[in-house]
Structure formats: structure tokens, C-alpha cells
mmCIF file of C-alpha atoms in Angstrom:
data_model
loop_
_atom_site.group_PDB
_atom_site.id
_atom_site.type_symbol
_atom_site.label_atom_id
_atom_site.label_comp_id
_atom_site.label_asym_id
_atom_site.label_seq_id
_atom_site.Cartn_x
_atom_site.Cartn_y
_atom_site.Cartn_z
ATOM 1 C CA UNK N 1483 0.000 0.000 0.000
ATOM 2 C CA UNK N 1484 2.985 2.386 0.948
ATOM 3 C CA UNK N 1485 4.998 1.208 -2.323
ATOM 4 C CA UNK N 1486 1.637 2.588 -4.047
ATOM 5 C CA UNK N 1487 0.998 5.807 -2.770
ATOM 6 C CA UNK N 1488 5.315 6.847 -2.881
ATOM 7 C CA UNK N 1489 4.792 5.068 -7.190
ATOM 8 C CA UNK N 1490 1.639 7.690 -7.253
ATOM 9 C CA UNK N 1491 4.087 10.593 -5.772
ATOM 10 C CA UNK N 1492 7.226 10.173 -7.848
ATOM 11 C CA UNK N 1493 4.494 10.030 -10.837
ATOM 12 C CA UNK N 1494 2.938 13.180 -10.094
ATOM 13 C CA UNK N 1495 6.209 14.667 -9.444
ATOM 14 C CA UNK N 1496 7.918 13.989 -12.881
ATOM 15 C CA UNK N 1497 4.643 14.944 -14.630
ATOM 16 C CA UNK N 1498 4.461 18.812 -12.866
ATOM 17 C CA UNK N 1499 7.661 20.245 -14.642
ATOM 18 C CA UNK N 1500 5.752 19.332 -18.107
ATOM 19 C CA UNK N 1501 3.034 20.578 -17.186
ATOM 20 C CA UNK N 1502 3.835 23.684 -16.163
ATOM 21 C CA UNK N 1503 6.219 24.088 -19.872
ATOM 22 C CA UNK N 1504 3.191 23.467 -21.312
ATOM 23 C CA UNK N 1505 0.711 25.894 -19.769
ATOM 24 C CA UNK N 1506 3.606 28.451 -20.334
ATOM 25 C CA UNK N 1507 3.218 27.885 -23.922
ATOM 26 C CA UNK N 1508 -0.574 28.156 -24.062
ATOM 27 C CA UNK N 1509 -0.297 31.367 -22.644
ATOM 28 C CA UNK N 1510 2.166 32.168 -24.960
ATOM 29 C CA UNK N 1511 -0.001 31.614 -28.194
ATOM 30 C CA UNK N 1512 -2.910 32.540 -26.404
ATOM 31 C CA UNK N 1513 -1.008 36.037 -26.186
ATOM 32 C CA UNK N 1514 0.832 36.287 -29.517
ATOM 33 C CA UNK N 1515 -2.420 35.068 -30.991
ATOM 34 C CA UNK N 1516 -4.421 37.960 -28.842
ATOM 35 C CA UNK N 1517 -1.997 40.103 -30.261
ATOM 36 C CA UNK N 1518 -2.456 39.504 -33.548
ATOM 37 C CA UNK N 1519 -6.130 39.969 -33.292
ATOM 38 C CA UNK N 1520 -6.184 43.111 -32.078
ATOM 39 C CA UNK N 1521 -4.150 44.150 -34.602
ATOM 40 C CA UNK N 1522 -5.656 42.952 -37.306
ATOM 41 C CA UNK N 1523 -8.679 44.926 -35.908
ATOM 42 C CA UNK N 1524 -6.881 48.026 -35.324
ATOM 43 C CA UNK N 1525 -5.642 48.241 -39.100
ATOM 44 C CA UNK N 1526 -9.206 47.436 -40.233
ATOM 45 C CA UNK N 1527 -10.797 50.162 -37.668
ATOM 46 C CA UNK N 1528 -8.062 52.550 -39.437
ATOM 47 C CA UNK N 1529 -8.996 51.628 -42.571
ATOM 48 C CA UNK N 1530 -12.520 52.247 -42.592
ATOM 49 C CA UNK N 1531 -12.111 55.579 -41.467
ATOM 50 C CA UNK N 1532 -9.257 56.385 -43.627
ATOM 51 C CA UNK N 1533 -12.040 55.399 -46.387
ATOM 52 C CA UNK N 1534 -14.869 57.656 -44.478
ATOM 53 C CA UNK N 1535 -13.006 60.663 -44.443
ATOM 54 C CA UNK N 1536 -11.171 60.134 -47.724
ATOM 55 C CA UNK N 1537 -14.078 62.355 -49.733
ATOM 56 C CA UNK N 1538 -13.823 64.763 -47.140
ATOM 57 C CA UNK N 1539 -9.974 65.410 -47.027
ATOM 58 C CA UNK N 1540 -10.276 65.695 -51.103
ATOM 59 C CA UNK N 1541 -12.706 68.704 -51.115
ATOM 60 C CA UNK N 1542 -10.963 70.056 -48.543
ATOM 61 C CA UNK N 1543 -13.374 70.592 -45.550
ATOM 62 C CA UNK N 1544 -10.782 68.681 -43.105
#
């Protein structure tokens, strides 16, 4: 029963250092792909009012 439990311990403690590499790297992605997102949405937000105001800066009222 003791063998057992100390096999269950030495198991659980080879499997934390992965574990932790590998929640690392979600966040990682999760940020770069976050990142990307937003700007992707900036550059689109930009663009559409680059094309709103584009009449406007022509005639010259801005």
C-alpha cells in the first residue's frame, strides 16, 4: 500500500515540470495570438475611417 501511494508521488512529481512548460506555452499563443487579433482589428478600424473621411480630405473641408 505504501509502495503505491510513494509510485503515485514520484508520478505526479515527474509529470508537474511538463506541465507547467506546457501551460507556459498556451499562454504564450494565447497572447501572440491575442496580439495579432487586435491588430488585425486596429488596421481594419483605421482603414474604414481612412475610407470615411477620404471624400472629405479631397474637397478640402478637413
Amino acid at each position: 500500500m505504501l509502495q503505491a501511494i510513494t509510485n503515485k508521488i514520484e508520478q505526479i512529481k515527474k509529470f508537474v515540470p511538463y506541465f507547467w512548460v506546457v501551460v507556459s506555452l498556451v499562454f504564450t499563443i494565447a497572447t501572440l495570438v491575442c496580439s495579432a487579433g487586435y491588430l488585425v482589428y486596429r488596421m481594419t478600424l483605421e482603414k474604414e475611417h481612412r475610407e470615411k473621411w477620404k471624400d472629405y480630405n479631397d474637397c478640402g473641408l478637413a
